[in-house]
PDB file of C-alpha atoms in Angstrom:
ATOM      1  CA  UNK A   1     106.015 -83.571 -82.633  1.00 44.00           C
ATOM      2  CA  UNK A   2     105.227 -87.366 -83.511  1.00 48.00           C
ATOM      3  CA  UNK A   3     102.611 -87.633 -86.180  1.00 48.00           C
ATOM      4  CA  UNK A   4     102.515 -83.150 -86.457  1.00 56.00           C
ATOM      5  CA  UNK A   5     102.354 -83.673 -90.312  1.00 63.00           C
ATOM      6  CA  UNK A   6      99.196 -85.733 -89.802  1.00 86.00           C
ATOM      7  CA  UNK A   7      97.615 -83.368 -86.740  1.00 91.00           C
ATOM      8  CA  UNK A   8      94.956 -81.273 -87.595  1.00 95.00           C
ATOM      9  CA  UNK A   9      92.839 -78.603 -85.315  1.00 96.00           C
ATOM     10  CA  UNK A  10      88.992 -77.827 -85.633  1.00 97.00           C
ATOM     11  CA  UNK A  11      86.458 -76.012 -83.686  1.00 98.00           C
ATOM     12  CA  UNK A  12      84.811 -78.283 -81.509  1.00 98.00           C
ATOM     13  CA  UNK A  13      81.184 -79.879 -82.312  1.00 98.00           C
ATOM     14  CA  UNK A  14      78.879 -80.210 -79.509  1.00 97.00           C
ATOM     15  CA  UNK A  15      76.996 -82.864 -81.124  1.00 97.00           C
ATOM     16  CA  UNK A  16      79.599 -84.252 -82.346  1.00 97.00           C
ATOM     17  CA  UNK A  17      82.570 -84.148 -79.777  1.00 98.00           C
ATOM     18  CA  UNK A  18      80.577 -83.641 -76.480  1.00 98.00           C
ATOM     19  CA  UNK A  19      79.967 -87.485 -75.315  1.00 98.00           C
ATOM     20  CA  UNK A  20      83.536 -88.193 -76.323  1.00 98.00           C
ATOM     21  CA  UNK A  21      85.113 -85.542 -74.426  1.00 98.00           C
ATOM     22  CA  UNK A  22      82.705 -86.411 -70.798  1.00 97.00           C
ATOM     23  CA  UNK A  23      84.074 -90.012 -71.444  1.00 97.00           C
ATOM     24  CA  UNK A  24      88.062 -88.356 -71.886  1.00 97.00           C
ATOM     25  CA  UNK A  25      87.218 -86.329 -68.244  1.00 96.00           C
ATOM     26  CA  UNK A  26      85.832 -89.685 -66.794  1.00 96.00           C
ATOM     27  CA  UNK A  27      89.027 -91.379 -68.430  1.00 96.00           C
ATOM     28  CA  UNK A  28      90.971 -89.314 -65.832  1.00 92.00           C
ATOM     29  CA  UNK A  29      89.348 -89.194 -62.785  1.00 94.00           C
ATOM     30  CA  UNK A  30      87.618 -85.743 -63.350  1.00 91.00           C
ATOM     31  CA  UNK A  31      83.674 -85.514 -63.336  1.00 92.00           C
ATOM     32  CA  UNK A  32      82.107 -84.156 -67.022  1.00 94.00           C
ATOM     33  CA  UNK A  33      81.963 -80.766 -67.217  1.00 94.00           C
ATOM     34  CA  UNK A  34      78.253 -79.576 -68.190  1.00 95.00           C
ATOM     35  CA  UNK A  35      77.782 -78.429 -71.810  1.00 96.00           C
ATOM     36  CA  UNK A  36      75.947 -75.443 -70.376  1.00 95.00           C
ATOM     37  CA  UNK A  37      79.338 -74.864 -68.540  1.00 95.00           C
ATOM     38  CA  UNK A  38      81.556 -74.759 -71.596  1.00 97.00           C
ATOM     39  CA  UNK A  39      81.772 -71.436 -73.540  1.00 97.00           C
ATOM     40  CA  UNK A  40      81.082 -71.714 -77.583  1.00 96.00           C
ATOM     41  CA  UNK A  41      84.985 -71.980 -78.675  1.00 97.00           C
ATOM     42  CA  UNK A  42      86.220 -75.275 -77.974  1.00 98.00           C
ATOM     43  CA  UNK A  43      89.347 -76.704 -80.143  1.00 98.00           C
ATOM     44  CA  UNK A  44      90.195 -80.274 -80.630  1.00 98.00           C
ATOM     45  CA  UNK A  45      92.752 -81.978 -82.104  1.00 97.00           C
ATOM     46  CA  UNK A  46      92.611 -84.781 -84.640  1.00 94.00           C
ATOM     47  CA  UNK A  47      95.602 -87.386 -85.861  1.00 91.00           C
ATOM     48  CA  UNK A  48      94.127 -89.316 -89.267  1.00 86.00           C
ATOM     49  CA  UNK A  49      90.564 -88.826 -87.736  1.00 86.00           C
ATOM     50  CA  UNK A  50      91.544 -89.652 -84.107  1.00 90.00           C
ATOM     51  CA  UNK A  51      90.431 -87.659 -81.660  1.00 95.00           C
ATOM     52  CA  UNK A  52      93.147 -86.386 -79.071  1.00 96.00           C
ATOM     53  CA  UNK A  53      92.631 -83.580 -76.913  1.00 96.00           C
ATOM     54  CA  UNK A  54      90.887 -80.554 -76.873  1.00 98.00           C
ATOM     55  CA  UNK A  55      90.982 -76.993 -75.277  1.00 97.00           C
ATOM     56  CA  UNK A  56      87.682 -74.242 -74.888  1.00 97.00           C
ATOM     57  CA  UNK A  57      88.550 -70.761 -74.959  1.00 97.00           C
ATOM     58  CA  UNK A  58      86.589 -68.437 -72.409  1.00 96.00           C
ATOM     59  CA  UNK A  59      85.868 -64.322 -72.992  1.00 96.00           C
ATOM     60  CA  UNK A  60      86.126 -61.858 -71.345  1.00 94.00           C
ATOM     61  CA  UNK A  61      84.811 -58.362 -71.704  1.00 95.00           C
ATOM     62  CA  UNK A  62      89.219 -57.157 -71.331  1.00 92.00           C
ATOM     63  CA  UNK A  63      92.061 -58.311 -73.263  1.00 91.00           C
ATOM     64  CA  UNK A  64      92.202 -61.588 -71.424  1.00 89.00           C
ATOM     65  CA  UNK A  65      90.882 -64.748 -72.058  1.00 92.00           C
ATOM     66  CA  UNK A  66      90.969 -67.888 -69.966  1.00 91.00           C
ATOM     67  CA  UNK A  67      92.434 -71.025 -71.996  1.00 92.00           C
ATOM     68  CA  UNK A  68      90.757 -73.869 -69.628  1.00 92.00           C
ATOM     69  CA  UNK A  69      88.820 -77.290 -69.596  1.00 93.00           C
ATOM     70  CA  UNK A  70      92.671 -79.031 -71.650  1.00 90.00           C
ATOM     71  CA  UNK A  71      92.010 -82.738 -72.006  1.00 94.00           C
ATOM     72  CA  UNK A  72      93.135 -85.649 -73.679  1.00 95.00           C
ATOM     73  CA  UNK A  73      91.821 -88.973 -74.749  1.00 96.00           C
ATOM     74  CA  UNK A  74      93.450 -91.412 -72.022  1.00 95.00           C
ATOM     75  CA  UNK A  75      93.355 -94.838 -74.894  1.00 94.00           C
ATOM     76  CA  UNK A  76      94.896 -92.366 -77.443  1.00 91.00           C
ATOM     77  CA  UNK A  77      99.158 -93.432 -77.685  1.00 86.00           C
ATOM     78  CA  UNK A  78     101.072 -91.223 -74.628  1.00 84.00           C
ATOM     79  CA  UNK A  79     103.689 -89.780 -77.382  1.00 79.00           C
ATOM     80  CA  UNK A  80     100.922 -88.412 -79.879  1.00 84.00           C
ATOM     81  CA  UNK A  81      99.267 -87.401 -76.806  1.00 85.00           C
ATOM     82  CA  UNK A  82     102.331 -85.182 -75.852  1.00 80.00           C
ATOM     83  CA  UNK A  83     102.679 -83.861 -78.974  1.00 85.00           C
ATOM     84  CA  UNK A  84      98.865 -82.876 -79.639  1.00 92.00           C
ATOM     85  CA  UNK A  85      98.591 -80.864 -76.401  1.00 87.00           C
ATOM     86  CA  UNK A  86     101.399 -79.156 -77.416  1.00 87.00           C
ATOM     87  CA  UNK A  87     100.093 -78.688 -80.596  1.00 92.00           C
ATOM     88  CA  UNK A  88      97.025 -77.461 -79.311  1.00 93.00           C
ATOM     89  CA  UNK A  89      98.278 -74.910 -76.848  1.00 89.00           C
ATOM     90  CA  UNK A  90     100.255 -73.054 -80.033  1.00 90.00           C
ATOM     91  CA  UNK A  91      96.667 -73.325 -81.705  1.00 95.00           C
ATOM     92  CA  UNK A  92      94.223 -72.035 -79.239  1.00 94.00           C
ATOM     93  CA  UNK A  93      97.095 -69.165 -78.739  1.00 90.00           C
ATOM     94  CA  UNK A  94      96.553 -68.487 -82.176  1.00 93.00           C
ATOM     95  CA  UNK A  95      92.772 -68.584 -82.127  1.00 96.00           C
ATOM     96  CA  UNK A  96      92.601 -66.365 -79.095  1.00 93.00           C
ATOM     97  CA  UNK A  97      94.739 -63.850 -80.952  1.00 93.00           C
ATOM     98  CA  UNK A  98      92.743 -64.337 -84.097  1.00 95.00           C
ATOM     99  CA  UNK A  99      89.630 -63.159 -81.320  1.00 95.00           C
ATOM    100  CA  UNK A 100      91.566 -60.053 -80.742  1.00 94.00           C
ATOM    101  CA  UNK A 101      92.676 -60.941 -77.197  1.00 93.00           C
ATOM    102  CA  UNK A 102      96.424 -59.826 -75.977  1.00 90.00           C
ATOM    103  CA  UNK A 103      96.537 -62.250 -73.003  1.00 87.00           C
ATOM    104  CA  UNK A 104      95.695 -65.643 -71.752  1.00 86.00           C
ATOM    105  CA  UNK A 105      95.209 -66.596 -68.325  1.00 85.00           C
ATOM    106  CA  UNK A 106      94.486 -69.946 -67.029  1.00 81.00           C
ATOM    107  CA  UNK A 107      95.085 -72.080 -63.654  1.00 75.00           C
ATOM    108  CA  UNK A 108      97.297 -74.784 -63.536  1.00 72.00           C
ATOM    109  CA  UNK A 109      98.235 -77.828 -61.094  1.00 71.00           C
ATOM    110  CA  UNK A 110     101.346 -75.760 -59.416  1.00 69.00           C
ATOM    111  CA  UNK A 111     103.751 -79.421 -60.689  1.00 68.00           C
ATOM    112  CA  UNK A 112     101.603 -80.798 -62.974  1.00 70.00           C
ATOM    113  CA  UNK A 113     102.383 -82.290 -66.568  1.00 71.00           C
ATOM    114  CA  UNK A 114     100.534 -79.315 -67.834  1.00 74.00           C
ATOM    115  CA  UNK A 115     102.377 -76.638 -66.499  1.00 72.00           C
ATOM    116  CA  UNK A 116     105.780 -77.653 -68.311  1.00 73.00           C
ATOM    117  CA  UNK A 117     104.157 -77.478 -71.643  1.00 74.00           C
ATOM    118  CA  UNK A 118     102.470 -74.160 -71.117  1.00 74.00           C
ATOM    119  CA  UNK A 119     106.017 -72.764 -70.421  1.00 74.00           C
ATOM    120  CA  UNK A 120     107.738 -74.118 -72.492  1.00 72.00           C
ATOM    121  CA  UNK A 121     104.754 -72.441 -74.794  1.00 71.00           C
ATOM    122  CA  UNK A 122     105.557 -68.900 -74.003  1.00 71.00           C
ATOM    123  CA  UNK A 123     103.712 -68.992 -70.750  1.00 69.00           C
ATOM    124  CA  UNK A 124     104.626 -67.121 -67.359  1.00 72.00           C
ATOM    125  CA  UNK A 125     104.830 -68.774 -63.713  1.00 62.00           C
ATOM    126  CA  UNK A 126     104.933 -64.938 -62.390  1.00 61.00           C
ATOM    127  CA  UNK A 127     101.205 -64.227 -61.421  1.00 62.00           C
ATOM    128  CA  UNK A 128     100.634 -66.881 -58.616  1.00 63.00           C
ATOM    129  CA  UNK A 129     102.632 -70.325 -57.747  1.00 63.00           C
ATOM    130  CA  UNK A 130     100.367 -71.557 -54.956  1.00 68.00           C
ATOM    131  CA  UNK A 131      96.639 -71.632 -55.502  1.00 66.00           C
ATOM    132  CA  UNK A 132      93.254 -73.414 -54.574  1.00 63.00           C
ATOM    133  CA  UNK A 133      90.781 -73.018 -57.370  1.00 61.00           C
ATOM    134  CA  UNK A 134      87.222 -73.110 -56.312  1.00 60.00           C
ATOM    135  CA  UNK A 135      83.788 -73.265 -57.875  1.00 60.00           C
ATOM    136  CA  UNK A 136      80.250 -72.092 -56.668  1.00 58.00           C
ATOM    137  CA  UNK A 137      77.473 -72.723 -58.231  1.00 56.00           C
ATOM    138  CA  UNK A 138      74.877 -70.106 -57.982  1.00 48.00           C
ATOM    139  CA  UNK A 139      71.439 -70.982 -58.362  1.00 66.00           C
TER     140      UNK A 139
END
């Protein structure tokens, strides 16, 4: 990837990351997810101290966990963009392993810019190709 040699991945700091990654979600159109929202394992990716994209990991009480929330900092260059998401999908696979998890399961735009990374990262298009996702919000 362009500038891999230079990427490097760290846990995420909510003190330190969290307004810069509701600005990346505004960035693209997508309202900022709540820090109460986001579980505890959060990756992000860093190129010479540039922030790129990052990735939270949610558990499960199974052998699954649920990769979701990826996002990327819009102003950041589109090739070192591409490369750090892919670089960051191989490293929260790793993490989630590391947690003892066998499988990942996320949700994906069905032809999205997304979904051709995640198989060309050893994901499968087998469980479901058409899907609404939807949130409610209990109270």
């Amino acid at each position: 990837y362009v500038g891999a040699p230079k990427m490097k991945v760290r846990y995420v700091d909510f003190a330190e990351d969290y307004n810069d990654l509701c600005e990346w979600w505004i960035q693209w159109d997508w309202p900022a997810v709540p820090v109460d929202s986001l579980p505890n394992t959060g990756l992000i990716v860093e190129n010479e101290g540039v922030k790129i994209c990052a990735a939270f990991i949610y558990r499960t009480d199974s052998d699954i966990c649920s990769p979701e929330w990826y996002i990327s900092n819009k102003e950041a260059p589109r090739e070192l963009r591409k490369g750090a998401i892919e670089f960051l999908i191989e490293a929260v696979a790793k993490e989630a392993k590391a947690q003892g998890f066998k499988k990942m399961f996320m949700s994906v735009e069905p032809n999205g810019p997304l979904l051709d990374k995640l198989l060309g990262n050893g994901f499968d298009k087998r469980v479901e190709t058409k899907m609404v996702n939807m949130v409610k919000v209990l109270e």
